[in-house]
């Protein structure tokens, strides 16, 4: 009798798979932005997400000042033709303003950052004057209003300088500090609990004492996940390795959902082991198992356990990273209150052929570089199997090939997610 074959991840095309975009839409519904906010000191707020816009309490620069070393004058003293001699009546340094009014026929020696003295509006750079004892001579070439930075030129008082929903960068912290704002309102730090599943998964802690017994694999997913979570700036709670039993899975999920806003697991969701996992999930909350039209990372579990959002990622180490980047990272960013949640996709020219079957998204490991003609180009890393973490380590980007895309020929443009800032 002929073998009756079931659909598998290896099939080039399989009907009834969930498109990536639809999975993302469902996830977005499950994971609303956190509403809890707290005040934190500006100097320790890097990586936190602004919950309220920052409005400038000041003009920046606060006062009109000189952009160059030279002489502050009034434009009325610039001669129509020939030269004009001006009395140098004082000096003005950054932080040490000249306190008096400057009259017609007078100039003040001024240095970069010095506040423009009352009565002046133009700086003649020192290279363009002739110094004559206590006087300077200027000529008709001097341009009015030059070499000054106007008050409020960079930022006006009351202006929005940073929008809510932004993750604070080094430049942002400097900007906020420059406005004299010592405290900011940010969303509460998100707690994300994560664990590995699998009877065959051996903890790295046991590498020295036990080594690797037959049939076991060292746990890598938990360590990758910890790094990815830390890079996002969340509080990462490591719940270890969970055995492939109903009770262990149930307990792990319950504990995780009680202490975290988001729970991420790896492994245990493929057809072979889904039974008890499904049961454990269903006793705790509303979790859906999806077969997604993508590669790697076809199976994904997602749902809610109490208030916590849950993501059950596949076990294969590359699939863990890809599904994390495609689904979990944007969801966590959204939950953190960030407005921009998707990885930045940039176009690159394929420098080698890439085989691809239409009907599913593919996330291939790529190496991007700059070609001799200055364009961004990308090629696949060697072997692409979902279990080969080394391919992820060699890669510096993911090549994102859309569902409709067929095989990519040399010279075609593809989209890549650079790992810089992503991992
Ligand atoms: P699973 O989805 O649980 O069937 O796992 C798929 C594959 O990924 C198996 O070969 C597992 O041994 C491997 N795997 C699962 N979890 C881990 C982990 N935490 N670290 C490394 N490999 C894993
Ligand atoms: Mg497993």
GROMACS .gro file of C-alpha atoms and ligand atoms in nm:
model
  447
    1UNK     CA    1   0.000   0.000   0.000
    2UNK     CA    2   0.134   0.347  -0.088
    3UNK     CA    3   0.244   0.575   0.195
    4UNK     CA    4   0.001   0.858   0.255
    5UNK     CA    5   0.226   1.164   0.290
    6UNK     CA    6   0.146   1.454   0.525
    7UNK     CA    7   0.235   1.818   0.452
    8UNK     CA    8   0.580   1.914   0.580
    9UNK     CA    9   0.810   2.216   0.613
   10UNK     CA   10   1.015   2.069   0.331
   11UNK     CA   11   0.735   2.102   0.078
   12UNK     CA   12   0.809   2.375  -0.172
   13UNK     CA   13   0.456   2.508  -0.138
   14UNK     CA   14   0.196   2.429   0.119
   15UNK     CA   15  -0.157   2.570   0.120
   16UNK     CA   16  -0.322   2.718   0.428
   17UNK     CA   17  -0.006   2.864   0.576
   18UNK     CA   18  -0.049   3.194   0.759
   19UNK     CA   19   0.117   3.484   0.574
   20UNK     CA   20   0.382   3.669   0.777
   21UNK     CA   21   0.191   3.998   0.748
   22UNK     CA   22  -0.124   3.839   0.892
   23UNK     CA   23   0.074   3.689   1.182
   24UNK     CA   24   0.221   4.033   1.251
   25UNK     CA   25  -0.122   4.191   1.245
   26UNK     CA   26  -0.259   3.938   1.496
   27UNK     CA   27   0.043   3.986   1.720
   28UNK     CA   28   0.003   4.366   1.714
   29UNK     CA   29  -0.354   4.320   1.843
   30UNK     CA   30  -0.231   4.100   2.126
   31UNK     CA   31   0.043   4.334   2.236
   32UNK     CA   32  -0.070   4.687   2.320
   33UNK     CA   33   0.170   4.958   2.435
   34UNK     CA   34   0.239   4.962   2.808
   35UNK     CA   35   0.070   5.253   2.984
   36UNK     CA   36   0.275   5.257   3.309
   37UNK     CA   37   0.523   5.541   3.321
   38UNK     CA   38   0.790   5.657   3.564
   39UNK     CA   39   1.017   5.956   3.611
   40UNK     CA   40   1.387   5.884   3.578
   41UNK     CA   41   1.697   6.095   3.598
   42UNK     CA   42   1.807   6.205   3.251
   43UNK     CA   43   2.162   6.080   3.301
   44UNK     CA   44   2.046   5.719   3.344
   45UNK     CA   45   1.770   5.724   3.083
   46UNK     CA   46   1.963   5.600   2.778
   47UNK     CA   47   1.774   5.313   2.612
   48UNK     CA   48   1.447   5.398   2.789
   49UNK     CA   49   1.138   5.492   2.588
   50UNK     CA   50   1.002   5.846   2.623
   51UNK     CA   51   0.641   5.844   2.737
   52UNK     CA   52   0.594   6.223   2.706
   53UNK     CA   53   0.733   6.454   2.441
   54UNK     CA   54   1.019   6.682   2.543
   55UNK     CA   55   0.943   7.052   2.489
   56UNK     CA   56   1.226   7.298   2.507
   57UNK     CA   57   1.210   7.532   2.806
   58UNK     CA   58   1.479   7.748   2.641
   59UNK     CA   59   1.596   7.904   2.322
   60UNK     CA   60   1.908   7.728   2.195
   61UNK     CA   61   2.138   7.911   2.173
   62UNK     CA   62   1.997   8.109   2.462
   63UNK     CA   63   2.149   8.436   2.333
   64UNK     CA   64   2.277   8.554   1.996
   65UNK     CA   65   2.651   8.488   1.996
   66UNK     CA   66   2.958   8.492   1.778
   67UNK     CA   67   3.038   8.195   1.555
   68UNK     CA   68   3.398   8.311   1.500
   69UNK     CA   69   3.690   8.494   1.659
   70UNK     CA   70   3.689   8.856   1.539
   71UNK     CA   71   3.526   9.193   1.608
   72UNK     CA   72   3.163   9.260   1.689
   73UNK     CA   73   3.032   9.570   1.513
   74UNK     CA   74   2.706   9.724   1.400
   75UNK     CA   75   2.631   9.671   1.030
   76UNK     CA   76   2.565  10.049   1.013
   77UNK     CA   77   2.943  10.102   1.040
   78UNK     CA   78   3.025   9.905   0.725
   79UNK     CA   79   3.147  10.164   0.471
   80UNK     CA   80   2.983  10.187   0.126
   81UNK     CA   81   3.331  10.211  -0.023
   82UNK     CA   82   3.686  10.235   0.106
   83UNK     CA   83   3.761  10.173   0.474
   84UNK     CA   84   3.627  10.261   0.814
   85UNK     CA   85   3.824  10.280   1.140
   86UNK     CA   86   3.653  10.169   1.464
   87UNK     CA   87   3.757  10.209   1.830
   88UNK     CA   88   3.803   9.877   2.009
   89UNK     CA   89   3.621   9.944   2.338
   90UNK     CA   90   3.642   9.606   2.508
   91UNK     CA   91   3.658   9.228   2.491
   92UNK     CA   92   3.395   8.960   2.499
   93UNK     CA   93   3.472   8.591   2.569
   94UNK     CA   94   3.239   8.290   2.580
   95UNK     CA   95   3.090   8.300   2.928
   96UNK     CA   96   3.214   8.656   2.991
   97UNK     CA   97   2.979   8.899   2.813
   98UNK     CA   98   3.073   9.261   2.742
   99UNK     CA   99   2.834   9.448   2.974
  100UNK     CA  100   2.805   9.788   2.801
  101UNK     CA  101   2.625   9.927   2.501
  102UNK     CA  102   2.841   9.958   2.189
  103UNK     CA  103   2.800  10.291   2.004
  104UNK     CA  104   2.840  10.371   1.635
  105UNK     CA  105   3.208  10.385   1.545
  106UNK     CA  106   3.299  10.124   1.809
  107UNK     CA  107   3.393   9.755   1.795
  108UNK     CA  108   3.440   9.483   2.060
  109UNK     CA  109   3.704   9.214   2.034
  110UNK     CA  110   3.494   8.893   2.045
  111UNK     CA  111   3.567   8.521   2.060
  112UNK     CA  112   3.363   8.220   1.946
  113UNK     CA  113   3.062   8.172   2.174
  114UNK     CA  114   3.081   8.525   2.314
  115UNK     CA  115   2.735   8.684   2.351
  116UNK     CA  116   2.689   8.965   2.097
  117UNK     CA  117   2.716   9.295   2.290
  118UNK     CA  118   2.419   9.529   2.287
  119UNK     CA  119   2.444   9.749   1.978
  120UNK     CA  120   2.625   9.492   1.760
  121UNK     CA  121   2.488   9.249   1.502
  122UNK     CA  122   2.783   9.150   1.283
  123UNK     CA  123   3.116   8.980   1.342
  124UNK     CA  124   3.411   9.064   1.117
  125UNK     CA  125   3.652   8.773   1.138
  126UNK     CA  126   3.998   8.862   1.267
  127UNK     CA  127   4.154   8.767   0.932
  128UNK     CA  128   3.960   9.048   0.763
  129UNK     CA  129   4.063   9.348   0.976
  130UNK     CA  130   4.378   9.557   1.011
  131UNK     CA  131   4.465   9.619   1.378
  132UNK     CA  132   4.591   9.972   1.442
  133UNK     CA  133   4.677  10.026   1.810
  134UNK     CA  134   4.341  10.059   1.984
  135UNK     CA  135   4.155  10.065   1.654
  136UNK     CA  136   4.061   9.820   1.377
  137UNK     CA  137   4.006   9.906   1.016
  138UNK     CA  138   3.741   9.729   0.810
  139UNK     CA  139   3.644   9.773   0.448
  140UNK     CA  140   3.332   9.767   0.231
  141UNK     CA  141   3.362   9.391   0.169
  142UNK     CA  142   3.233   9.313   0.519
  143UNK     CA  143   2.892   9.144   0.501
  144UNK     CA  144   2.621   9.255   0.740
  145UNK     CA  145   2.487   9.009   1.002
  146UNK     CA  146   2.752   8.746   0.928
  147UNK     CA  147   2.924   8.507   1.169
  148UNK     CA  148   2.658   8.522   1.436
  149UNK     CA  149   2.439   8.244   1.574
  150UNK     CA  150   2.093   8.378   1.648
  151UNK     CA  151   1.914   8.305   1.975
  152UNK     CA  152   1.673   8.013   1.915
  153UNK     CA  153   1.835   7.932   1.582
  154UNK     CA  154   1.878   7.563   1.674
  155UNK     CA  155   1.572   7.520   1.898
  156UNK     CA  156   1.294   7.766   1.986
  157UNK     CA  157   1.149   7.783   2.335
  158UNK     CA  158   0.832   7.568   2.351
  159UNK     CA  159   0.928   7.365   2.045
  160UNK     CA  160   0.892   6.982   2.060
  161UNK     CA  161   1.243   6.847   2.045
  162UNK     CA  162   1.172   6.477   2.100
  163UNK     CA  163   0.845   6.293   2.042
  164UNK     CA  164   0.701   6.036   2.281
  165UNK     CA  165   0.766   5.679   2.170
  166UNK     CA  166   1.131   5.730   2.105
  167UNK     CA  167   1.407   5.517   2.254
  168UNK     CA  168   1.661   5.757   2.400
  169UNK     CA  169   2.000   5.758   2.229
  170UNK     CA  170   2.331   5.913   2.331
  171UNK     CA  171   2.252   6.219   2.117
  172UNK     CA  172   1.906   6.247   2.275
  173UNK     CA  173   2.051   6.242   2.628
  174UNK     CA  174   2.295   6.517   2.530
  175UNK     CA  175   2.013   6.719   2.377
  176UNK     CA  176   1.789   6.682   2.684
  177UNK     CA  177   2.080   6.775   2.912
  178UNK     CA  178   2.155   7.080   2.695
  179UNK     CA  179   1.804   7.204   2.769
  180UNK     CA  180   1.858   7.177   3.144
  181UNK     CA  181   1.601   6.898   3.181
  182UNK     CA  182   1.721   6.667   3.458
  183UNK     CA  183   1.427   6.424   3.467
  184UNK     CA  184   1.228   6.251   3.192
  185UNK     CA  185   0.905   6.050   3.183
  186UNK     CA  186   0.959   5.704   3.036
  187UNK     CA  187   0.760   5.381   3.017
  188UNK     CA  188   0.821   5.131   3.292
  189UNK     CA  189   1.101   4.889   3.209
  190UNK     CA  190   0.948   4.583   3.045
  191UNK     CA  191   1.003   4.242   3.204
  192UNK     CA  192   1.057   3.954   2.967
  193UNK     CA  193   1.086   3.596   3.095
  194UNK     CA  194   1.241   3.335   2.871
  195UNK     CA  195   1.321   2.966   2.882
  196UNK     CA  196   1.437   2.675   2.669
  197UNK     CA  197   1.248   2.350   2.636
  198UNK     CA  198   1.366   2.001   2.554
  199UNK     CA  199   1.477   1.684   2.733
  200UNK     CA  200   1.783   1.683   2.508
  201UNK     CA  201   1.889   2.036   2.597
  202UNK     CA  202   2.191   2.048   2.830
  203UNK     CA  203   2.273   2.356   3.034
  204UNK     CA  204   2.605   2.526   2.978
  205UNK     CA  205   2.650   2.519   3.359
  206UNK     CA  206   2.704   2.146   3.331
  207UNK     CA  207   2.968   2.164   3.058
  208UNK     CA  208   3.256   2.116   3.304
  209UNK     CA  209   3.098   1.869   3.547
  210UNK     CA  210   2.903   1.646   3.306
  211UNK     CA  211   3.010   1.738   2.954
  212UNK     CA  212   2.763   1.645   2.685
  213UNK     CA  213   2.592   1.306   2.735
  214UNK     CA  214   2.494   1.109   2.425
  215UNK     CA  215   2.203   1.254   2.235
  216UNK     CA  216   2.213   1.590   2.414
  217UNK     CA  217   2.278   1.937   2.271
  218UNK     CA  218   2.404   2.236   2.463
  219UNK     CA  219   2.150   2.507   2.517
  220UNK     CA  220   2.230   2.799   2.291
  221UNK     CA  221   1.887   2.955   2.242
  222UNK     CA  222   1.857   3.087   2.595
  223UNK     CA  223   2.188   3.268   2.565
  224UNK     CA  224   2.106   3.416   2.227
  225UNK     CA  225   1.769   3.529   2.360
  226UNK     CA  226   1.921   3.686   2.669
  227UNK     CA  227   2.155   3.896   2.452
  228UNK     CA  228   1.876   3.998   2.214
  229UNK     CA  229   1.657   4.099   2.508
  230UNK     CA  230   1.931   4.289   2.684
  231UNK     CA  231   2.004   4.481   2.364
  232UNK     CA  232   1.639   4.592   2.366
  233UNK     CA  233   1.683   4.730   2.715
  234UNK     CA  234   1.426   4.509   2.888
  235UNK     CA  235   1.468   4.327   3.218
  236UNK     CA  236   1.543   3.972   3.104
  237UNK     CA  237   1.435   3.695   3.345
  238UNK     CA  238   1.604   3.361   3.275
  239UNK     CA  239   1.384   3.066   3.373
  240UNK     CA  240   1.630   2.796   3.262
  241UNK     CA  241   1.554   2.475   3.074
  242UNK     CA  242   1.213   2.312   3.096
  243UNK     CA  243   1.162   1.937   3.050
  244UNK     CA  244   0.927   1.804   2.784
  245UNK     CA  245   0.638   1.721   3.016
  246UNK     CA  246   0.294   1.869   3.068
  247UNK     CA  247   0.362   1.959   3.433
  248UNK     CA  248   0.697   2.125   3.372
  249UNK     CA  249   0.567   2.324   3.077
  250UNK     CA  250   0.256   2.427   3.268
  251UNK     CA  251   0.456   2.540   3.571
  252UNK     CA  252   0.712   2.730   3.363
  253UNK     CA  253   0.444   2.916   3.172
  254UNK     CA  254   0.249   2.997   3.486
  255UNK     CA  255   0.555   3.129   3.672
  256UNK     CA  256   0.672   3.322   3.369
  257UNK     CA  257   0.337   3.486   3.301
  258UNK     CA  258   0.304   3.588   3.667
  259UNK     CA  259   0.632   3.776   3.673
  260UNK     CA  260   0.672   3.913   3.323
  261UNK     CA  261   0.499   4.129   3.064
  262UNK     CA  262   0.622   3.909   2.782
  263UNK     CA  263   0.718   3.540   2.785
  264UNK     CA  264   0.941   3.385   2.520
  265UNK     CA  265   1.020   3.014   2.492
  266UNK     CA  266   1.210   2.811   2.238
  267UNK     CA  267   1.139   2.458   2.117
  268UNK     CA  268   0.858   2.218   2.184
  269UNK     CA  269   0.609   2.351   1.935
  270UNK     CA  270   0.665   2.129   1.634
  271UNK     CA  271   0.410   1.863   1.542
  272UNK     CA  272   0.601   1.593   1.732
  273UNK     CA  273   0.582   1.752   2.073
  274UNK     CA  274   0.294   1.989   2.035
  275UNK     CA  275   0.038   1.774   2.210
  276UNK     CA  276   0.115   1.824   2.575
  277UNK     CA  277   0.250   2.172   2.508
  278UNK     CA  278  -0.079   2.261   2.346
  279UNK     CA  279  -0.267   2.125   2.644
  280UNK     CA  280  -0.050   2.315   2.891
  281UNK     CA  281  -0.096   2.638   2.700
  282UNK     CA  282  -0.468   2.594   2.663
  283UNK     CA  283  -0.514   2.537   3.037
  284UNK     CA  284  -0.347   2.870   3.107
  285UNK     CA  285  -0.461   3.105   2.840
  286UNK     CA  286  -0.549   3.170   2.488
  287UNK     CA  287  -0.267   3.054   2.269
  288UNK     CA  288  -0.275   2.987   1.897
  289UNK     CA  289  -0.032   2.766   1.709
  290UNK     CA  290   0.043   2.896   1.367
  291UNK     CA  291   0.216   2.751   1.068
  292UNK     CA  292   0.358   3.058   0.903
  293UNK     CA  293   0.448   3.090   0.537
  294UNK     CA  294   0.812   3.157   0.610
  295UNK     CA  295   1.147   2.990   0.624
  296UNK     CA  296   1.312   2.933   0.860
  297UNK     CA  297   1.071   2.940   1.150
  298UNK     CA  298   0.749   2.798   1.023
  299UNK     CA  299   0.584   2.705   1.354
  300UNK     CA  300   0.507   2.980   1.603
  301UNK     CA  301   0.283   2.989   1.907
  302UNK     CA  302   0.144   3.318   2.022
  303UNK     CA  303  -0.119   3.435   2.262
  304UNK     CA  304  -0.193   3.569   2.606
  305UNK     CA  305  -0.153   3.413   2.945
  306UNK     CA  306  -0.322   3.652   3.186
  307UNK     CA  307  -0.184   3.994   3.101
  308UNK     CA  308   0.139   3.852   2.958
  309UNK     CA  309   0.200   3.816   2.586
  310UNK     CA  310   0.346   3.479   2.498
  311UNK     CA  311   0.571   3.377   2.210
  312UNK     CA  312   0.662   3.012   2.160
  313UNK     CA  313   0.946   3.009   1.910
  314UNK     CA  314   1.070   2.701   1.726
  315UNK     CA  315   1.371   2.514   1.866
  316UNK     CA  316   1.617   2.548   1.582
  317UNK     CA  317   1.871   2.813   1.677
  318UNK     CA  318   1.853   3.010   1.351
  319UNK     CA  319   1.473   2.992   1.350
  320UNK     CA  320   1.479   3.132   1.704
  321UNK     CA  321   1.673   3.436   1.592
  322UNK     CA  322   1.472   3.491   1.276
  323UNK     CA  323   1.132   3.461   1.445
  324UNK     CA  324   1.258   3.682   1.726
  325UNK     CA  325   1.363   3.952   1.480
  326UNK     CA  326   1.052   3.922   1.264
  327UNK     CA  327   0.786   3.897   1.535
  328UNK     CA  328   0.906   3.926   1.894
  329UNK     CA  329   1.137   4.225   1.866
  330UNK     CA  330   0.875   4.448   1.699
  331UNK     CA  331   0.613   4.330   1.953
  332UNK     CA  332   0.842   4.407   2.247
  333UNK     CA  333   0.923   4.748   2.104
  334UNK     CA  334   0.555   4.817   2.065
  335UNK     CA  335   0.484   4.702   2.421
  336UNK     CA  336   0.767   4.928   2.542
  337UNK     CA  337   0.581   5.218   2.384
  338UNK     CA  338   0.811   5.266   2.086
  339UNK     CA  339   0.661   5.410   1.769
  340UNK     CA  340   0.921   5.273   1.531
  341UNK     CA  341   0.923   4.897   1.569
  342UNK     CA  342   1.023   4.740   1.238
  343UNK     CA  343   1.383   4.665   1.144
  344UNK     CA  344   1.519   4.905   0.881
  345UNK     CA  345   1.517   4.732   0.542
  346UNK     CA  346   1.769   4.860   0.292
  347UNK     CA  347   1.803   4.769  -0.074
  348UNK     CA  348   2.111   4.576  -0.185
  349UNK     CA  349   2.224   4.424  -0.514
  350UNK     CA  350   2.248   4.046  -0.524
  351UNK     CA  351   2.605   3.952  -0.611
  352UNK     CA  352   2.514   3.585  -0.640
  353UNK     CA  353   2.207   3.384  -0.734
  354UNK     CA  354   1.963   3.292  -0.454
  355UNK     CA  355   1.726   3.002  -0.502
  356UNK     CA  356   1.379   3.079  -0.377
  357UNK     CA  357   1.033   2.926  -0.411
  358UNK     CA  358   0.737   3.168  -0.428
  359UNK     CA  359   0.467   3.120  -0.165
  360UNK     CA  360   0.658   3.193   0.155
  361UNK     CA  361   0.883   3.460   0.302
  362UNK     CA  362   1.245   3.364   0.331
  363UNK     CA  363   1.498   3.511   0.569
  364UNK     CA  364   1.837   3.411   0.445
  365UNK     CA  365   2.169   3.479   0.611
  366UNK     CA  366   2.364   3.731   0.407
  367UNK     CA  367   2.696   3.906   0.396
  368UNK     CA  368   2.663   4.263   0.275
  369UNK     CA  369   2.952   4.472   0.156
  370UNK     CA  370   3.029   4.771  -0.061
  371UNK     CA  371   3.119   4.682  -0.420
  372UNK     CA  372   3.398   4.847  -0.622
  373UNK     CA  373   3.142   5.081  -0.781
  374UNK     CA  374   3.023   5.194  -0.437
  375UNK     CA  375   2.688   5.008  -0.428
  376UNK     CA  376   2.570   4.790  -0.140
  377UNK     CA  377   2.582   4.426  -0.246
  378UNK     CA  378   2.485   4.107  -0.071
  379UNK     CA  379   2.553   3.737  -0.106
  380UNK     CA  380   2.437   3.434   0.091
  381UNK     CA  381   2.654   3.283   0.360
  382UNK     CA  382   2.734   2.923   0.268
  383UNK     CA  383   2.502   2.660   0.414
  384UNK     CA  384   2.162   2.796   0.521
  385UNK     CA  385   2.013   2.517   0.740
  386UNK     CA  386   1.789   2.633   1.026
  387UNK     CA  387   2.009   2.454   1.277
  388UNK     CA  388   2.334   2.616   1.166
  389UNK     CA  389   2.397   2.891   1.411
  390UNK     CA  390   2.740   2.942   1.257
  391UNK     CA  391   2.567   3.081   0.943
  392UNK     CA  392   2.406   3.345   1.162
  393UNK     CA  393   2.736   3.428   1.321
  394UNK     CA  394   2.914   3.466   0.984
  395UNK     CA  395   2.628   3.678   0.845
  396UNK     CA  396   2.603   4.054   0.894
  397UNK     CA  397   2.244   4.083   0.769
  398UNK     CA  398   1.928   3.892   0.691
  399UNK     CA  399   1.813   3.893   0.331
  400UNK     CA  400   1.435   3.929   0.340
  401UNK     CA  401   1.269   3.774   0.036
  402UNK     CA  402   0.897   3.838  -0.002
  403UNK     CA  403   0.631   3.572  -0.049
  404UNK     CA  404   0.590   3.638  -0.423
  405UNK     CA  405   0.964   3.650  -0.492
  406UNK     CA  406   1.109   3.368  -0.702
  407UNK     CA  407   1.475   3.290  -0.750
  408UNK     CA  408   1.695   3.599  -0.731
  409UNK     CA  409   1.939   3.649  -1.017
  410UNK     CA  410   2.273   3.829  -0.999
  411UNK     CA  411   2.214   4.206  -1.016
  412UNK     CA  412   1.856   4.193  -0.880
  413UNK     CA  413   1.772   4.422  -0.590
  414UNK     CA  414   1.679   4.258  -0.260
  415UNK     CA  415   1.591   4.391   0.086
  416UNK     CA  416   1.829   4.335   0.376
  417UNK     CA  417   1.811   4.390   0.750
  418UNK     CA  418   2.159   4.487   0.864
  419UNK     CA  419   2.245   4.330   1.201
  420UNK     CA  420   2.402   4.655   1.317
  421UNK     CA  421   2.162   4.785   1.576
  422UNK     CA  422   1.941   4.479   1.538
  423UNK     CA  423   2.124   4.211   1.739
  424LIG     P1  424   1.211   2.143   1.872
  424LIG     O1  425   1.145   2.259   1.807
  424LIG     O2  426   1.196   2.141   2.020
  424LIG     O3  427   1.169   2.015   1.810
  424LIG     O4  428   1.367   2.158   1.841
  424LIG     C1  429   1.416   2.163   1.710
  424LIG     C2  430   1.566   2.145   1.710
  424LIG     O5  431   1.628   2.251   1.778
  424LIG     C3  432   1.615   2.019   1.776
  424LIG     O6  433   1.722   1.966   1.701
  424LIG     C4  434   1.662   2.066   1.909
  424LIG     O7  435   1.760   1.984   1.965
  424LIG     C5  436   1.716   2.204   1.879
  424LIG     N1  437   1.702   2.284   1.999
  424LIG     C6  438   1.590   2.300   2.071
  424LIG     N2  439   1.610   2.381   2.175
  424LIG     C7  440   1.741   2.416   2.170
  424LIG     C8  441   1.824   2.502   2.250
  424LIG     N3  442   1.775   2.562   2.359
  424LIG     N4  443   1.951   2.519   2.214
  424LIG     C9  444   2.000   2.459   2.103
  424LIG     N5  445   1.927   2.379   2.023
  424LIG    C10  446   1.799   2.356   2.055
  425LIG    MG1  447   1.209   2.005   2.166
   0.00000   0.00000   0.00000
